[in-house]
mmCIF file of C-alpha atoms and ligand atoms in Angstrom:
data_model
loop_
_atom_site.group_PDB
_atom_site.id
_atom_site.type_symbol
_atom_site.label_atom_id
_atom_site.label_comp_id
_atom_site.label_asym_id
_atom_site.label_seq_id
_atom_site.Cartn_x
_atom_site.Cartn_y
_atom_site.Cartn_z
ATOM 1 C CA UNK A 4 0.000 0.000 0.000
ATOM 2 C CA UNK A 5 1.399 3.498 -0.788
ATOM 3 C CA UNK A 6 2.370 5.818 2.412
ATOM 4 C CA UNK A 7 0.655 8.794 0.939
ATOM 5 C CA UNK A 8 -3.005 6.799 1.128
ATOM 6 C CA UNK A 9 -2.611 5.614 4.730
ATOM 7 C CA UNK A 10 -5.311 7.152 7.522
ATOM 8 C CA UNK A 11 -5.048 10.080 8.676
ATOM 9 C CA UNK A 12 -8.173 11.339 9.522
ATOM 10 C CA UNK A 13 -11.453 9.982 11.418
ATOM 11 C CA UNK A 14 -15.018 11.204 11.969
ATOM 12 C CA UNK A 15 -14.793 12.050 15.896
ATOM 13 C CA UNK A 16 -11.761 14.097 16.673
ATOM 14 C CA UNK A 17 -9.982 13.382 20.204
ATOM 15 C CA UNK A 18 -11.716 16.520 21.565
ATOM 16 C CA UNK A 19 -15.603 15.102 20.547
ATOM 17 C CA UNK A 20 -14.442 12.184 22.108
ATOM 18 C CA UNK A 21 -13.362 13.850 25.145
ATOM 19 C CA UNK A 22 -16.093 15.376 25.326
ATOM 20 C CA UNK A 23 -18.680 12.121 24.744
ATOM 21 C CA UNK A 24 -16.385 10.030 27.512
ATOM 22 C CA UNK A 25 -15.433 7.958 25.043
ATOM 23 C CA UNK A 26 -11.577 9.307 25.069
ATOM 24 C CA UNK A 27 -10.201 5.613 25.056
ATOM 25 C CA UNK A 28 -11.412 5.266 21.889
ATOM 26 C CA UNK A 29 -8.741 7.650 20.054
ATOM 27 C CA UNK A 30 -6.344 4.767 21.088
ATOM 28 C CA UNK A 31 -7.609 2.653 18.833
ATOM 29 C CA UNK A 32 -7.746 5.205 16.074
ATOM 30 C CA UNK A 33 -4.418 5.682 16.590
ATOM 31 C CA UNK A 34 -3.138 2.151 15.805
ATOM 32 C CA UNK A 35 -5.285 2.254 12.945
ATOM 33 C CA UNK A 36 -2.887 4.638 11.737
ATOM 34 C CA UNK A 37 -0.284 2.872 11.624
ATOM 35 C CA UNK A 38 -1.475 -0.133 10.681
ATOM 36 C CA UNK A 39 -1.042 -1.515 7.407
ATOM 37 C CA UNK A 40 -4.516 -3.233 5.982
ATOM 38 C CA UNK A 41 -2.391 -5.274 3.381
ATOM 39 C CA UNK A 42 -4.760 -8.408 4.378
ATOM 40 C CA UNK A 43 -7.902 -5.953 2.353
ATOM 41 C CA UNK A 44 -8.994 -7.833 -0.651
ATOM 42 C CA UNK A 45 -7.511 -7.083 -3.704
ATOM 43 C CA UNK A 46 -10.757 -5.679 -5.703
ATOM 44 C CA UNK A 47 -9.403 -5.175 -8.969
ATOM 45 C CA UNK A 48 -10.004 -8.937 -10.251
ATOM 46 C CA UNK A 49 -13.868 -8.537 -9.696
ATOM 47 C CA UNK A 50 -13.768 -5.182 -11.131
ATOM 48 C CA UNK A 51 -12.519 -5.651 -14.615
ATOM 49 C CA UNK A 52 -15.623 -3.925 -16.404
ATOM 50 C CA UNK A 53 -13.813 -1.210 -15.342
ATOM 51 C CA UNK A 54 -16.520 0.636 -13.772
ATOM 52 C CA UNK A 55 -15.925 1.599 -10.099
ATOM 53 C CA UNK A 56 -18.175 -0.557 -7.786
ATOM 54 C CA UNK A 57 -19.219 -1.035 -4.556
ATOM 55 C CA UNK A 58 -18.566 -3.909 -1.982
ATOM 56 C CA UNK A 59 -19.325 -3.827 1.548
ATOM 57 C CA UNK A 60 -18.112 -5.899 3.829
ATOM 58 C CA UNK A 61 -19.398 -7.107 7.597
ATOM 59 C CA UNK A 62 -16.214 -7.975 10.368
ATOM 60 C CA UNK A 63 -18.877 -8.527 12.699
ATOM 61 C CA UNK A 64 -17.663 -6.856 15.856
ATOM 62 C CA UNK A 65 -14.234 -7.335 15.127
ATOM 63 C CA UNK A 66 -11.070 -6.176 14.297
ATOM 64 C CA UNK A 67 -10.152 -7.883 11.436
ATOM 65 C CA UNK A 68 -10.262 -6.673 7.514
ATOM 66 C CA UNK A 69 -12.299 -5.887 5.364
ATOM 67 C CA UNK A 70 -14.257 -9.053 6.838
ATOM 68 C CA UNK A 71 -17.066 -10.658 5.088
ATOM 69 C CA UNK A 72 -18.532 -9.149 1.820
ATOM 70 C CA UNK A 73 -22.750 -8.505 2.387
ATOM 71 C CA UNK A 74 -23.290 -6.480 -0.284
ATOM 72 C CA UNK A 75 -21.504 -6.168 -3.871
ATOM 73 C CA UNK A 76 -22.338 -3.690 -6.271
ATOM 74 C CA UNK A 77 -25.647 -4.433 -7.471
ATOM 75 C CA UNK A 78 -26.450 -6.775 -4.834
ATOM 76 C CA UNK A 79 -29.943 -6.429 -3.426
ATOM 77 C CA UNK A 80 -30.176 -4.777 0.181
ATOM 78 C CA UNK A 81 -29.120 -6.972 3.392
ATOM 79 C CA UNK A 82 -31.080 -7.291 6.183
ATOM 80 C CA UNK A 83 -28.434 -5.261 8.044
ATOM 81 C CA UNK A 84 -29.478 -1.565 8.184
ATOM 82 C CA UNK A 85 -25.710 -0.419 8.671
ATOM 83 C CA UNK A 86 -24.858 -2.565 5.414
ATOM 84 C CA UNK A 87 -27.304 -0.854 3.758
ATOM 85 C CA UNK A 88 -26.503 2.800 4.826
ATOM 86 C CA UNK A 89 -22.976 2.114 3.918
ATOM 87 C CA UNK A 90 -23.630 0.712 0.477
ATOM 88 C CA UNK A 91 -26.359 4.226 -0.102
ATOM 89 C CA UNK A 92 -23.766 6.548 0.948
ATOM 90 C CA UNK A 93 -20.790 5.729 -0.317
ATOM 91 C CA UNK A 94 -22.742 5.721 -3.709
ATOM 92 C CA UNK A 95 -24.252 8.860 -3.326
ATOM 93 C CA UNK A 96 -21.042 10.225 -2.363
ATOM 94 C CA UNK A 97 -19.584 8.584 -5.904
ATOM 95 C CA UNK A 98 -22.698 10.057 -7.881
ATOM 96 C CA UNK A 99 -22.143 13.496 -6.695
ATOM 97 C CA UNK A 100 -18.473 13.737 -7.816
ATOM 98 C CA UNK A 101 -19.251 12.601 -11.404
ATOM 99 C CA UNK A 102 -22.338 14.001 -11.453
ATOM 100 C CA UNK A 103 -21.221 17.558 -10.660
ATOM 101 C CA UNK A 104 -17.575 17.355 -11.341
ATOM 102 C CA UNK A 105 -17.323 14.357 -13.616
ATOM 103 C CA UNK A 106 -15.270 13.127 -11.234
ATOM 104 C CA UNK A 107 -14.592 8.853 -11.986
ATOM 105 C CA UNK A 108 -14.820 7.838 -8.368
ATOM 106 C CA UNK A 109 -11.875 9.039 -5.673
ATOM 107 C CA UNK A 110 -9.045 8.332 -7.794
ATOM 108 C CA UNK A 111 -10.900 9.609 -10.794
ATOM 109 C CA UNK A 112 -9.799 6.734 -12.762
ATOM 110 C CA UNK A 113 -12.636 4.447 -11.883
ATOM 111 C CA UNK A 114 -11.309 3.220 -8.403
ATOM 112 C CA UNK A 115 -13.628 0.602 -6.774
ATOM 113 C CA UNK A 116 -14.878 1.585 -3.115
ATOM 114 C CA UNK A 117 -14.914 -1.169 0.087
ATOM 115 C CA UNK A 118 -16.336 -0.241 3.047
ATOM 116 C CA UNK A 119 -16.322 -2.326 6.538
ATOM 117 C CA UNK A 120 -19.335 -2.236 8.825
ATOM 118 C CA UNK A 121 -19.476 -3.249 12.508
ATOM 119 C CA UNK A 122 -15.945 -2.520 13.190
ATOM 120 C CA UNK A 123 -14.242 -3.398 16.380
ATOM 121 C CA UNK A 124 -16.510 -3.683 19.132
ATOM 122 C CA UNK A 125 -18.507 -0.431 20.158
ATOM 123 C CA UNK A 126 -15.771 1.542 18.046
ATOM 124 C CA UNK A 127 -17.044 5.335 17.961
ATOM 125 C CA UNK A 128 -15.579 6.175 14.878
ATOM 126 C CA UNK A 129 -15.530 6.047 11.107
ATOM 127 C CA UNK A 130 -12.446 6.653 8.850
ATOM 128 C CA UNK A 131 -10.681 6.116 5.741
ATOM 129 C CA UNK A 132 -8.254 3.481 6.029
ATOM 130 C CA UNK A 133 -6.418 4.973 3.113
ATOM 131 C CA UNK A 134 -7.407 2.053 1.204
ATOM 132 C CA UNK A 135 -11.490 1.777 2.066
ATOM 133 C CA UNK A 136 -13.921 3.030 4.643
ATOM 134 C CA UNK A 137 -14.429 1.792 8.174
ATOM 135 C CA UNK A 138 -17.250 2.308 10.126
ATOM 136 C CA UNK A 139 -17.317 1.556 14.431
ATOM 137 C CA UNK A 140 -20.995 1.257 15.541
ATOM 138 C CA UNK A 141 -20.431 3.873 18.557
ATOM 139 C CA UNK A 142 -21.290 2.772 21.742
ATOM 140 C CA UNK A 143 -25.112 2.988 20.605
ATOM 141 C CA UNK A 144 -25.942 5.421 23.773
ATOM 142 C CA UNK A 145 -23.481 8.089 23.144
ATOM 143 C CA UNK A 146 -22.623 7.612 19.854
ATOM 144 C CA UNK A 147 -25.298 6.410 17.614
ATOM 145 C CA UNK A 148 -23.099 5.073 14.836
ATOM 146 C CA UNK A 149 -22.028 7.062 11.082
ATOM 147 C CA UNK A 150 -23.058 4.823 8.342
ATOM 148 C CA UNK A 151 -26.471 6.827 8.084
ATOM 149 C CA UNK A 152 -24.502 9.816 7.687
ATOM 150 C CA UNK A 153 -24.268 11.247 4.382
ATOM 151 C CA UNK A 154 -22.384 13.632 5.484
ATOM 152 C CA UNK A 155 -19.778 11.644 7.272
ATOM 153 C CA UNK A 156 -19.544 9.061 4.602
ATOM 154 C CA UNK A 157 -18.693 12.254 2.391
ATOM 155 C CA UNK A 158 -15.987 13.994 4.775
ATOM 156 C CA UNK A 159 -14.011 10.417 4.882
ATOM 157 C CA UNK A 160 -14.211 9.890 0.930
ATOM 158 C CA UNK A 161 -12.754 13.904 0.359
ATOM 159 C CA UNK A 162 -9.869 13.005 2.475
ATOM 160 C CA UNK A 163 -9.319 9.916 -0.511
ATOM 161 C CA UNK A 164 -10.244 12.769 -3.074
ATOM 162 C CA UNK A 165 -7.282 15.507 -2.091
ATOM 163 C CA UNK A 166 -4.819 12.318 -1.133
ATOM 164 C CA UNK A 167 -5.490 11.832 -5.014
ATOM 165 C CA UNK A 168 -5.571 15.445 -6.070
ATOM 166 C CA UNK A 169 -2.489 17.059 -4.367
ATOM 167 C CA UNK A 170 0.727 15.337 -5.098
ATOM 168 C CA UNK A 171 2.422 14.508 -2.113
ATOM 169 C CA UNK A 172 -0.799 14.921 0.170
ATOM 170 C CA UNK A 173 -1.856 18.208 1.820
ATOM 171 C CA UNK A 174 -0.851 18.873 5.451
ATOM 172 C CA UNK A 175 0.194 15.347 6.132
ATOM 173 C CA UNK A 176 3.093 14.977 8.454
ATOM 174 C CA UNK A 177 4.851 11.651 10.132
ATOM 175 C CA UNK A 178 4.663 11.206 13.945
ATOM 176 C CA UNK A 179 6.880 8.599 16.129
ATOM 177 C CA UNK A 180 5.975 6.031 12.464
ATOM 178 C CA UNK A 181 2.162 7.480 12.399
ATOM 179 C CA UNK A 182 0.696 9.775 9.651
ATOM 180 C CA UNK A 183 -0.922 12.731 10.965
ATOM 181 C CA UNK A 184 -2.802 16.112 9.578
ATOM 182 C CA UNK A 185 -0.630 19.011 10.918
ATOM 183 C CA UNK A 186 -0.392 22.922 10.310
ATOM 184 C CA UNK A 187 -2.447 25.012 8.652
ATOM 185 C CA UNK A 188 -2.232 22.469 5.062
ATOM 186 C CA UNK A 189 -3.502 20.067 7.825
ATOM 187 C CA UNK A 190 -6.326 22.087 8.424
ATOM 188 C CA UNK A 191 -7.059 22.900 4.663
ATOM 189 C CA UNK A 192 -7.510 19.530 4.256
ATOM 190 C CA UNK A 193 -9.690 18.495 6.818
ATOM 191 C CA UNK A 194 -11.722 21.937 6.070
ATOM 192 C CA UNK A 195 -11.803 20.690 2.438
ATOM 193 C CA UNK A 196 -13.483 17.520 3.615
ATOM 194 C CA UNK A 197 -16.072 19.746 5.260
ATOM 195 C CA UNK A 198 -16.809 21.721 2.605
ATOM 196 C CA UNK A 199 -17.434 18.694 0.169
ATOM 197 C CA UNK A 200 -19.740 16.829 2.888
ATOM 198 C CA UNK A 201 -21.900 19.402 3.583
ATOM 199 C CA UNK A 202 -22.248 19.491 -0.637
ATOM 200 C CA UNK A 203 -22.785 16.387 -1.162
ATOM 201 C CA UNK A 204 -25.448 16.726 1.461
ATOM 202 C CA UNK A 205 -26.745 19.832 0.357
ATOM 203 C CA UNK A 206 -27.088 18.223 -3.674
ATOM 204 C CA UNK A 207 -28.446 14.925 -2.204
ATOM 205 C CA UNK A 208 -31.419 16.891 -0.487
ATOM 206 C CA UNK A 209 -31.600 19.500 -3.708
ATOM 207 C CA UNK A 210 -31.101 22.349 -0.849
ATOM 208 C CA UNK A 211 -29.912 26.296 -1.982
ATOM 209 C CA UNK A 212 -27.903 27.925 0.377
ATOM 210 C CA UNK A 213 -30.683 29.230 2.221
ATOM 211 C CA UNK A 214 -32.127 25.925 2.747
ATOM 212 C CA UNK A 215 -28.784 24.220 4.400
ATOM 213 C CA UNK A 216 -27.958 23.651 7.310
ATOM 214 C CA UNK A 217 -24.168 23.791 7.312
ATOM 215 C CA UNK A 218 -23.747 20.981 9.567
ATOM 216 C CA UNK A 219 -21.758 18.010 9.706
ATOM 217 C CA UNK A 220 -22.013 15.192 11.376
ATOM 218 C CA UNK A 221 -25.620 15.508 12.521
ATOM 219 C CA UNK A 222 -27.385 12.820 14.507
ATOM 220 C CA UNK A 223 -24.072 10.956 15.159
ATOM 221 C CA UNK A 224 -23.839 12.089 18.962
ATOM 222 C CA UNK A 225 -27.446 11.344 21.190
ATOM 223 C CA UNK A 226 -29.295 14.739 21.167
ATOM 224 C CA UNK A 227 -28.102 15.132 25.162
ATOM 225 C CA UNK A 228 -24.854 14.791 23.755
ATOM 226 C CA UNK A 229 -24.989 17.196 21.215
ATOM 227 C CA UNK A 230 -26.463 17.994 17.617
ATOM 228 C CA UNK A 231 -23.361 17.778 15.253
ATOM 229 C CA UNK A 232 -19.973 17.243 14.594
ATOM 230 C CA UNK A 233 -19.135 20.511 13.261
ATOM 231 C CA UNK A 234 -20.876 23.724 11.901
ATOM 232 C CA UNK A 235 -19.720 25.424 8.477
ATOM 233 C CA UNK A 236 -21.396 28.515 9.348
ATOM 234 C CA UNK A 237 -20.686 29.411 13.077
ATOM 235 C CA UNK A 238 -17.872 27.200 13.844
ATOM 236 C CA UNK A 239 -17.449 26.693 17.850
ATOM 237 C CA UNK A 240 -20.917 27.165 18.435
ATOM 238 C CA UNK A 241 -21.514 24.597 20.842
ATOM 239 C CA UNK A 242 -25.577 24.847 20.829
ATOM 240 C CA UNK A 243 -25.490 23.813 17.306
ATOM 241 C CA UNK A 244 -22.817 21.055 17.854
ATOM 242 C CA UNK A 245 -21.227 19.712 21.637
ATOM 243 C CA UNK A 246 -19.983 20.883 24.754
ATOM 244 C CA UNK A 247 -16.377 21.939 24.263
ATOM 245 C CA UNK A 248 -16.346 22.292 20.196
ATOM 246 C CA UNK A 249 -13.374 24.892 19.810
ATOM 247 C CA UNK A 250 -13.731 25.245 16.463
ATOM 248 C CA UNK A 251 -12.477 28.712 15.200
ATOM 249 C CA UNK A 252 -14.214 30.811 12.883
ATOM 250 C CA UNK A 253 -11.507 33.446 11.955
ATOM 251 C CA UNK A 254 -8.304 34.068 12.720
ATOM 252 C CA UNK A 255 -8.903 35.751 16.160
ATOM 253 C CA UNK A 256 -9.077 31.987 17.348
ATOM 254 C CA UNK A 257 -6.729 30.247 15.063
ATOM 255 C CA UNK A 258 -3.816 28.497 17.541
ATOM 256 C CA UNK A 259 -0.542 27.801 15.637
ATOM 257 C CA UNK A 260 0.300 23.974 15.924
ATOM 258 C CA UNK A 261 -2.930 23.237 16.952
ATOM 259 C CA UNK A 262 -5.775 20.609 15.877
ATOM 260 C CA UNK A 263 -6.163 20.578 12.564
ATOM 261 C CA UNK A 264 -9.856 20.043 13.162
ATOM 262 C CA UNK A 265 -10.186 22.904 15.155
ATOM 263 C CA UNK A 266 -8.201 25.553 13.027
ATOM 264 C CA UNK A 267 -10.277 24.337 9.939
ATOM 265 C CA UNK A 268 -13.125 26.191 11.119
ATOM 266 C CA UNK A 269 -11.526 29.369 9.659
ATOM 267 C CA UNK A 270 -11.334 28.050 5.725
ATOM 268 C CA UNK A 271 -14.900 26.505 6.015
ATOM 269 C CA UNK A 272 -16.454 29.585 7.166
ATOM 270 C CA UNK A 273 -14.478 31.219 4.024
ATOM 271 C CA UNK A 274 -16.329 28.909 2.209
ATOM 272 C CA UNK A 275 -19.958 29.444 3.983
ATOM 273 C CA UNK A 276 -19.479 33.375 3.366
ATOM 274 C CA UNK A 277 -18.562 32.773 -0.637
ATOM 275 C CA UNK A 278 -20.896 30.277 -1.236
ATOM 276 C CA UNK A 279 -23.978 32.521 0.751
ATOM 277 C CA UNK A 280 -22.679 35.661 -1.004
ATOM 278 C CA UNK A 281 -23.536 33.920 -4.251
ATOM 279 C CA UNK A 282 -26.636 32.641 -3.360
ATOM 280 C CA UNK A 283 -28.258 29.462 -4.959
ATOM 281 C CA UNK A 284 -26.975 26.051 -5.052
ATOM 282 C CA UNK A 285 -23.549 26.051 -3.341
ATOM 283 C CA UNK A 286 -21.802 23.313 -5.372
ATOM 284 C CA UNK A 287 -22.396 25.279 -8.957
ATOM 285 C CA UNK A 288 -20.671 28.256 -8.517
ATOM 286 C CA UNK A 289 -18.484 28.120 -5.245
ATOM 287 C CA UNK A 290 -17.812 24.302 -5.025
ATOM 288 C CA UNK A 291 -16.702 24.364 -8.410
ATOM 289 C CA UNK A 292 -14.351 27.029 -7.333
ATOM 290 C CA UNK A 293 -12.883 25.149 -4.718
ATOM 291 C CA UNK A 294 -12.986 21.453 -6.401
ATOM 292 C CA UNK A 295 -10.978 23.123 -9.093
ATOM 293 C CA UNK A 296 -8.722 24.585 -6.044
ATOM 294 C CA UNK A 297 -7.659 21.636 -4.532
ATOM 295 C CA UNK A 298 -5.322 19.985 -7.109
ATOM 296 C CA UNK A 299 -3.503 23.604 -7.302
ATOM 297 C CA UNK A 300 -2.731 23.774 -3.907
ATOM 298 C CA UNK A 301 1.266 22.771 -2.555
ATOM 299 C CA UNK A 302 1.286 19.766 0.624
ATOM 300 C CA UNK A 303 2.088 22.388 2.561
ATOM 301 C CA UNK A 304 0.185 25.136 1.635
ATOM 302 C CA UNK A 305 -1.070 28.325 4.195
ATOM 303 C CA UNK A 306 -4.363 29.936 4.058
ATOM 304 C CA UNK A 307 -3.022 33.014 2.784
ATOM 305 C CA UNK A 308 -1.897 30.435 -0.421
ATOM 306 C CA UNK A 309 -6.103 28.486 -0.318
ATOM 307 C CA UNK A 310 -7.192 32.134 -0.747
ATOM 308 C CA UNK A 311 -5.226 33.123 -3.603
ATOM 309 C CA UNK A 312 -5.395 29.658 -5.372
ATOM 310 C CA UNK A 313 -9.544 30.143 -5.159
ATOM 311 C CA UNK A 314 -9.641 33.598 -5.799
ATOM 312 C CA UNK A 315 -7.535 32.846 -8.854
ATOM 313 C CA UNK A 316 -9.651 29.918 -10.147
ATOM 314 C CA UNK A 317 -12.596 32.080 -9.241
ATOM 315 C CA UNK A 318 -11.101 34.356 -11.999
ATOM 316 C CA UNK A 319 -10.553 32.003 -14.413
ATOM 317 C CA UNK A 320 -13.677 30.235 -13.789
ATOM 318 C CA UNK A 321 -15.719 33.123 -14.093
ATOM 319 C CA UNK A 322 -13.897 36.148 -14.965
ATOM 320 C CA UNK A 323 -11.122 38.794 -13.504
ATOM 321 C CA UNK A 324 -13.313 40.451 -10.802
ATOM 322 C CA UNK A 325 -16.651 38.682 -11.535
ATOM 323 C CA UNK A 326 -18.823 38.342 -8.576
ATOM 324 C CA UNK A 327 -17.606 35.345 -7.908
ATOM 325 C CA UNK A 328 -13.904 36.668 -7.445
ATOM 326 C CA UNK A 329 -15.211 38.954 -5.902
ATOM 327 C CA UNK A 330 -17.196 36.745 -3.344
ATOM 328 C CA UNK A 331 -13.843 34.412 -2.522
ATOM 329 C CA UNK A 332 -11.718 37.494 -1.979
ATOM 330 C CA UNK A 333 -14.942 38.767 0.382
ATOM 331 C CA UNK A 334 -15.024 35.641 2.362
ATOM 332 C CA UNK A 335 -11.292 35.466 2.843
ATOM 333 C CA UNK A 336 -11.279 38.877 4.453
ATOM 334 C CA UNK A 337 -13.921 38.427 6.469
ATOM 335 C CA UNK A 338 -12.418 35.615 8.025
ATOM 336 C CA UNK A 339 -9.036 37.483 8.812
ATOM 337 C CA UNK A 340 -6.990 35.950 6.334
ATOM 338 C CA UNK A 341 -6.415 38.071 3.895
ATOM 339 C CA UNK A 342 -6.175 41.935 5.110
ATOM 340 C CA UNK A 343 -9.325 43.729 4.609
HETATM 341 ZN ZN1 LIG B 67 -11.336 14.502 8.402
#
């Protein structure tokens, strides 16, 4: 397996699982990183129509991978609800990258897609291996489980999209043998992930940007727990997420060096303020700014850099000081990162 594709991001950040009692749990995400999942199925052989398909597999409480396959492509639905959800989402999540961006799965060259269900045993979280999905069930009190979230299933899939898109990976550092998101590249990529979630959320349910929520992550926590995951349009605000979300929302909070997941609240509010500005349906006009972005941007790219690489594409998108230039260059300064 390539280094570049390994973990290095999952749905529940250490904090949200601080915060949920579940901290133990980011142990286990952590040897996921470093694990290698050689022992995954090589897919290719029942792929050779060359069309990307789907396989979910079940590993049944445990720890082993992928486990066994429920549902090919095609297949009809299991009697397992999570199977199911997993199998819907990841191909909604496939649909809306070629459907808006004729995008050929993650790799864009057709790639097929396994995901695991019933992971581990009570695992509350969900991640991308770096070679297929992964979904714990939570602790089904606290954590109610990701599979039947779009959005989720769409964060974890963007982090396979930029791995693809930005030679080198963006914002990925090694730790003591374990890959890790770091600095403010770190935080454009998880931000990026965001962005793309809520979108594919926002296109699944035909919702303007009136109409969205700009949430992520909703109904994974129990509703005493908390709402959401994270909020694109007033990051940190714990009402509309959990207790103790320190997400920053421009660069009055941002904390050099620290979690990526936290600092990203600054480039997905940049991208809240564009795609409101413009009105309508967020993925024409804005997302298409920033799917275009991505591949442009260096591993180790700064705000400052996201902001001129989409206020650039903006331009040659739609014109040298369009509205829609206009409306990236907007957002930016609102958020503190470029000078007003
Ligand atoms: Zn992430």
């Amino acid at each position: 397996m390539s280094a570049r594709l390994r973990c290095v991001c999952c749905a529940l950040p250490r904090r949200a699982l601080e915060h949920v009692g579940l901290g133990h749990h980011h142990a286990a995400t952590e040897r996921l990183r470093s694990e290698r999942h050689a022992h995954t199925v090589d897919l290719r052989a029942a792929a050779a129509n060359g069309k990307r398909e789907r396989f979910v597999f079940d590993a049944a409480g445990t720890e082993a991978l992928p486990g066994t396959l429920v549902r090919p492509e095609g297949a009809r639905a299991v009697g397992d609800a999570a199977a199911n959800q997993a199998y819907e989402n990841v191909g909604i999540t496939l649909d809306f990258y070629a459907k808006v961006f004729g995008r050929d799965s993650l790799d864009g060259a057709g790639m097929d897609v396994s995901a695991s269900v019933h992971w581990g045993e009570g695992f509350a979280n969900a991640m991308w291996t770096g070679k297929q999905m992964l979904f714990g069930d939570g602790d089904g009190v606290r954590v109610r489980g990701f599979t039947h979230c779009l959005d989720i299933v769409a964060h974890e899939l963007t982090h396979a999209v930029t791995q693809h898109a930005v030679r080198g990976g963006l914002g990925i550092v090694k730790r003591k043998g374990k890959l890790d998101l770091a600095g403010e590249a770190g935080a454009l990529n998880e931000s990026i992930s965001d962005v793309f979630a809520s979108l594919v959320k926002q296109w699944h349910r035909k919702q303007d940007v009136k109409q969205a929520d700009w949430l992520v992550g909703e109904g994974v926590f129990a509703p005493e727990i908390g709402r959401a995951v994270r909020s694109l349009k007033q990051p940190g605000d714990d009402r509309l997420t959990y207790g103790g979300d320190d997400q920053a929302g421009d660069m009055r909070g941002f904390v050099p060096g620290g979690d990526v997941h936290a600092n990203s609240g600054i480039p997905n509010r940049a991208f809240y303020l564009a795609a409101t500005a413009l009105g309508g349906r967020a993925w024409e006009h804005a997302g298409r700014i920033w799917y275009d972005s991505v591949p442009r941007l260096k591993p180790k790219a700064t705000f400052v850099d996201a902001a001129h690489v989409t206020s650039e594409t903006a331009a040659r998108l739609f014109g040298i000081a369009s509205r829609e230039q206009h409306a990236v260059q907007a957002a930016w300064q609102k958020v503190g990162v470029l000078p007003a």
